[in-house]
Tab-separated table of C-alpha atoms and ligand atoms in Angstrom:
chain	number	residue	atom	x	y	z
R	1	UNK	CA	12.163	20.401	22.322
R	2	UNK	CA	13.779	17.196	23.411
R	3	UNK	CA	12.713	13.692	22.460
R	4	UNK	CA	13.336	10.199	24.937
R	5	UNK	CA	16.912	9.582	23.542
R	6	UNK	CA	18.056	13.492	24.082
R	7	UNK	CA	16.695	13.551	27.276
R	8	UNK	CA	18.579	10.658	28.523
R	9	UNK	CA	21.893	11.791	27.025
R	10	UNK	CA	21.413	15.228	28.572
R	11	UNK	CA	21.021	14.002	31.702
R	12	UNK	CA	23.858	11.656	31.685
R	13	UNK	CA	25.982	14.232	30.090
R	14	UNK	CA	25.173	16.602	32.621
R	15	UNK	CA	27.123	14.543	35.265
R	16	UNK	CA	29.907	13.362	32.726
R	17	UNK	CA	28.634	9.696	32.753
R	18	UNK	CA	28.145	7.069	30.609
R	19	UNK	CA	24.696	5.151	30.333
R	20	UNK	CA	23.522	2.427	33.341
R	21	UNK	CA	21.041	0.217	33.408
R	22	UNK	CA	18.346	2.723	34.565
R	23	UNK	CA	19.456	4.882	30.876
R	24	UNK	CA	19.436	1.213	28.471
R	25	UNK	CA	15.870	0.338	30.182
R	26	UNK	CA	14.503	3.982	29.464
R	27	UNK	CA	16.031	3.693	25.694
R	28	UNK	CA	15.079	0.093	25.249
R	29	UNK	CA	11.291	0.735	26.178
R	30	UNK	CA	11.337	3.715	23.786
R	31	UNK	CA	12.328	1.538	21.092
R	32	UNK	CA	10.412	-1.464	21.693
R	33	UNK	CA	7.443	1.071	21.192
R	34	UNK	CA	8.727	2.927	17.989
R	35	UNK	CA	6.283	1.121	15.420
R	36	UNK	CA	3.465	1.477	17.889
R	37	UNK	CA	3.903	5.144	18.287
R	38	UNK	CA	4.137	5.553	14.407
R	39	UNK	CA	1.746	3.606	13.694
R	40	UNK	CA	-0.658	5.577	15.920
R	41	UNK	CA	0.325	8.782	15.218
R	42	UNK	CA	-0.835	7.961	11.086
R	43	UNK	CA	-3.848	6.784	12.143
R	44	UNK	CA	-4.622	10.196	14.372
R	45	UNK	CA	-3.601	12.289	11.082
R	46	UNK	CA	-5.702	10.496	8.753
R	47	UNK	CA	-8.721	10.716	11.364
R	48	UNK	CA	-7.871	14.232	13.174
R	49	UNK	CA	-10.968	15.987	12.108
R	50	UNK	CA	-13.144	13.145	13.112
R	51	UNK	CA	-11.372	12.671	16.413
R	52	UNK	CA	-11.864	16.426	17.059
R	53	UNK	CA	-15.821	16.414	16.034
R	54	UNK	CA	-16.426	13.641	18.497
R	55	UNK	CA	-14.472	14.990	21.470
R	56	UNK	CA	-16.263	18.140	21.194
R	57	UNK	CA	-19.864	16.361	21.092
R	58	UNK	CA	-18.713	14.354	24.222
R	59	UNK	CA	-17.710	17.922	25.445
R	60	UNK	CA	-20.893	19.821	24.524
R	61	UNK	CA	-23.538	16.970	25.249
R	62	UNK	CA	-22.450	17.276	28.631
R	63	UNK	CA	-21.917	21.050	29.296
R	64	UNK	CA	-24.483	22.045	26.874
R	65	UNK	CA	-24.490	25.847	28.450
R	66	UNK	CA	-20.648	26.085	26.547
R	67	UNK	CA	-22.851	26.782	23.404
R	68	UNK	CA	-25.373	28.583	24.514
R	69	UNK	CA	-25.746	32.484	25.158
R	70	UNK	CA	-23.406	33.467	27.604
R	71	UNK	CA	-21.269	29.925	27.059
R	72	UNK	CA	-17.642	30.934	26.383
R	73	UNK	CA	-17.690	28.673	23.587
R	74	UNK	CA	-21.048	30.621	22.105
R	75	UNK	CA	-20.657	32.875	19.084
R	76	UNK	CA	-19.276	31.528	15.951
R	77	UNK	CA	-15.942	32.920	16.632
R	78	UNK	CA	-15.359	31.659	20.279
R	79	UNK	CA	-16.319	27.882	19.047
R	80	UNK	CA	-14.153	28.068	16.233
R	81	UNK	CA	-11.233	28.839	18.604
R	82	UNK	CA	-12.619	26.170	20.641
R	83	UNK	CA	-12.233	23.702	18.059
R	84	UNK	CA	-9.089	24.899	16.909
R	85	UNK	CA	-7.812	24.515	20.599
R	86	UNK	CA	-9.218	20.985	20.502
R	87	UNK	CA	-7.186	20.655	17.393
R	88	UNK	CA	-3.674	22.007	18.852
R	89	UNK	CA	-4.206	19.717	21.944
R	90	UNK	CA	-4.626	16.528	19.415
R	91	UNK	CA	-1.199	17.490	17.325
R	92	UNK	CA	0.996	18.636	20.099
R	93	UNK	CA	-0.320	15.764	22.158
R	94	UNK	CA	0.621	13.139	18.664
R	95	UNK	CA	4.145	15.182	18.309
R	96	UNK	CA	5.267	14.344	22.136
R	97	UNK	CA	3.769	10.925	21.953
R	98	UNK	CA	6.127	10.603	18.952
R	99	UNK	CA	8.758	12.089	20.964
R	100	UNK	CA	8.319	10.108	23.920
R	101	UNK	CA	9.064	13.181	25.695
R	102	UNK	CA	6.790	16.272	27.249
R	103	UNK	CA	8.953	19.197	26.919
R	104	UNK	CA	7.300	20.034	23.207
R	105	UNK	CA	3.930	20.409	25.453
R	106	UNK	CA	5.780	22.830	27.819
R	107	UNK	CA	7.292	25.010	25.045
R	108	UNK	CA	4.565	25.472	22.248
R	109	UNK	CA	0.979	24.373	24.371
R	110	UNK	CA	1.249	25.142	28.243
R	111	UNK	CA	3.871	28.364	28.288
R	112	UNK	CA	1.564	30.938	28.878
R	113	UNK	CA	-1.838	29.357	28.793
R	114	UNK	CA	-3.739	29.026	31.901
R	115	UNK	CA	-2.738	32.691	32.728
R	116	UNK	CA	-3.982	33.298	28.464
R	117	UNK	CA	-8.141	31.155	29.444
R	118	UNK	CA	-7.836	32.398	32.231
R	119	UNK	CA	-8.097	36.518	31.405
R	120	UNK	CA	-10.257	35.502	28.116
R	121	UNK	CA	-12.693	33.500	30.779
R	122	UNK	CA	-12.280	30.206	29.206
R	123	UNK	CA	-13.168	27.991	31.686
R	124	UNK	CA	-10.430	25.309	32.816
R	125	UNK	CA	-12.076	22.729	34.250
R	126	UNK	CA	-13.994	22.310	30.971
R	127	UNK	CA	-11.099	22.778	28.748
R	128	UNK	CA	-9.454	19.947	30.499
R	129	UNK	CA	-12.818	18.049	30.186
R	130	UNK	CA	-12.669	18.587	26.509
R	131	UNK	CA	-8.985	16.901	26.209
R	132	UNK	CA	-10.014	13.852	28.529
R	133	UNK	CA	-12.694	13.763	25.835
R	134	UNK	CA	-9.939	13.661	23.069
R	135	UNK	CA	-7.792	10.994	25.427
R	136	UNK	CA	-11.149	8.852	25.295
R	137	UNK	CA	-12.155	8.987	21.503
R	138	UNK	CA	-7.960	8.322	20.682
R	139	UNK	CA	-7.856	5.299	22.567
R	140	UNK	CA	-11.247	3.736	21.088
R	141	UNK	CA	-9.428	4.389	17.421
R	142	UNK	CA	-5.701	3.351	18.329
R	143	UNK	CA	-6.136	0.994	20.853
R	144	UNK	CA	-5.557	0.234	24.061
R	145	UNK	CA	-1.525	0.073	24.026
R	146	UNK	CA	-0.684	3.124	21.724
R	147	UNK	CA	-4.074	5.006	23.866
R	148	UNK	CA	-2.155	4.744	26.952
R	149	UNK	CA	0.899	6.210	25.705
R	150	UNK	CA	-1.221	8.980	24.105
R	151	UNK	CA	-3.214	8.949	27.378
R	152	UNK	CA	0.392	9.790	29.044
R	153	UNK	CA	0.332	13.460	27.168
R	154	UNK	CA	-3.263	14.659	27.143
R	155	UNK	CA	-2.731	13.978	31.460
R	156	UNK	CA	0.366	15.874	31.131
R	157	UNK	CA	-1.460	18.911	29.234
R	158	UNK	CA	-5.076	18.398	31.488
R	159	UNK	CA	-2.734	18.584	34.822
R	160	UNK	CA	-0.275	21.167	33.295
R	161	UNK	CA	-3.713	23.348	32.569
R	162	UNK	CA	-5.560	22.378	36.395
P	1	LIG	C1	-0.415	26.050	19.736
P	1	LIG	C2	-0.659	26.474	21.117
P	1	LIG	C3	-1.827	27.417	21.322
P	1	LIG	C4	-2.908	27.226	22.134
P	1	LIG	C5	-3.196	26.028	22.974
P	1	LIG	C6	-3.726	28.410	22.044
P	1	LIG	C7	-4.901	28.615	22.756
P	1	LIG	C8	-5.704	29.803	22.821
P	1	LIG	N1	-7.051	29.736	22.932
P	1	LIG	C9	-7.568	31.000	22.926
P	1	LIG	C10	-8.926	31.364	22.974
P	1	LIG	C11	-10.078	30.547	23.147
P	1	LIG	N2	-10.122	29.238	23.527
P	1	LIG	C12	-11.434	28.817	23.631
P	1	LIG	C13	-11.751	27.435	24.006
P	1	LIG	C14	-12.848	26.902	24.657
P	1	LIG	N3	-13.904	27.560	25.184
P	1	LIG	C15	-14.766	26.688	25.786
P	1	LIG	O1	-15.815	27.007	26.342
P	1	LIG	C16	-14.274	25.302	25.704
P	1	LIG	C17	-14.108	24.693	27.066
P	1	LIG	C18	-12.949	25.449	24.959
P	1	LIG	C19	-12.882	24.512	23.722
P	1	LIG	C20	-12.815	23.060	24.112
P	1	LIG	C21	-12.249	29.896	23.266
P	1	LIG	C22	-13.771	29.940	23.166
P	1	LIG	C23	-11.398	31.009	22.983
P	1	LIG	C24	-11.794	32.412	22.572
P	1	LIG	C25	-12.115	33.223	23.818
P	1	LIG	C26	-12.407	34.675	23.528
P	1	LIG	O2	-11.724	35.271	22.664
P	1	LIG	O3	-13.307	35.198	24.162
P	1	LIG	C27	-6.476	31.923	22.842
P	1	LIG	C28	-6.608	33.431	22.814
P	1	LIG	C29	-6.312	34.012	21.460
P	1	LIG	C30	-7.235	33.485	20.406
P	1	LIG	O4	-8.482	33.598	20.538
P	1	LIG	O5	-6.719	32.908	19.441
P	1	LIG	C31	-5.321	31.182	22.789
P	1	LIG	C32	-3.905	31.729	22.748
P	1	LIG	N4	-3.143	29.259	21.141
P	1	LIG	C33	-1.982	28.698	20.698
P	1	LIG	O6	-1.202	29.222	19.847
């Protein structure tokens, strides 16, 4: 896992350079945003399990056959894991926000997973659904500024999973 400040030195590094302007504008806009990004990411842990029961009403009021016999989300067992997906999408998605950097999403969320939904017959196009759900209910609590840099990470998982 990298964050915004590793990933700049590694790829200056990388070609034995020091920093330009392109490298100080990356770092200075990561900066400028800390207290926004902390500030969001406390109010998504104090509200996580209300952020996840609302993205998966948005979810199942519109696909309502998910929860029904023959949904892959029917059975107690299969919606648990579906909210417990909903749930890993919301951390990992806070941790790389907090990172300003994707490559968390890569190592611990996406490795592995479309091949993973698709052999268990989760359906995708739902499950990315279900985190555009998540992307809407985080910006209505945090705001418009820190819900577009959340918004940047739920994309990156929905197009990572499409
Ligand atoms: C931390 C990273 C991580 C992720 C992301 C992860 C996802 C993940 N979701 C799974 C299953 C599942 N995922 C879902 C999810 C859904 N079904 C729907 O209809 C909805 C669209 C959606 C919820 C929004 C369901 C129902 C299963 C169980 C499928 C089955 O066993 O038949 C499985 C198969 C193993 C299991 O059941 O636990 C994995 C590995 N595991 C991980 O360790």
């Amino acid at each position: 896992m990298q964050d915004a400040v590793t990933s700049v030195i590694n790829t200056y590094d990388v070609q034995g350079k020091y920093l330009d302007t392109s490298a100080i504008d990356k770092l200075k806009s990561y900066f400028a945003t800390g207290e926004l990004r902390v500030r969001a990411a406390a109010t998504i842990s104090a509200n996580a399990s209300s952020i996840i029961k609302e993205s998966v009403g948005k979810l199942f009021g519109e696909q309502p056959d998910l929860v029904r016999p023959g949904g892959n989300a029917y059975t107690t067992r299969r919606y648990a894991a579906c909210i417990r997906d909903q749930d890993y999408f919301l951390r990992y998605a806070t941790y790389a926000m907090l990172a300003g950097d994707p490559s968390i999403l890569d190592e611990r969320v996406l490795n592995g997973l479309k091949e993973t939904y698709n052999s268990l017959g989760v359906p995708i196009a739902s499950s990315v659904k279900g985190i555009q759900s998540l992307k809407e209910v985080v910006a209505s609590l945090v705001g418009p500024d820190a819900g577009k840099e959340m918004g940047v990470y739920f994309d990156y998982l929905s197009s990572g999973l499409g």
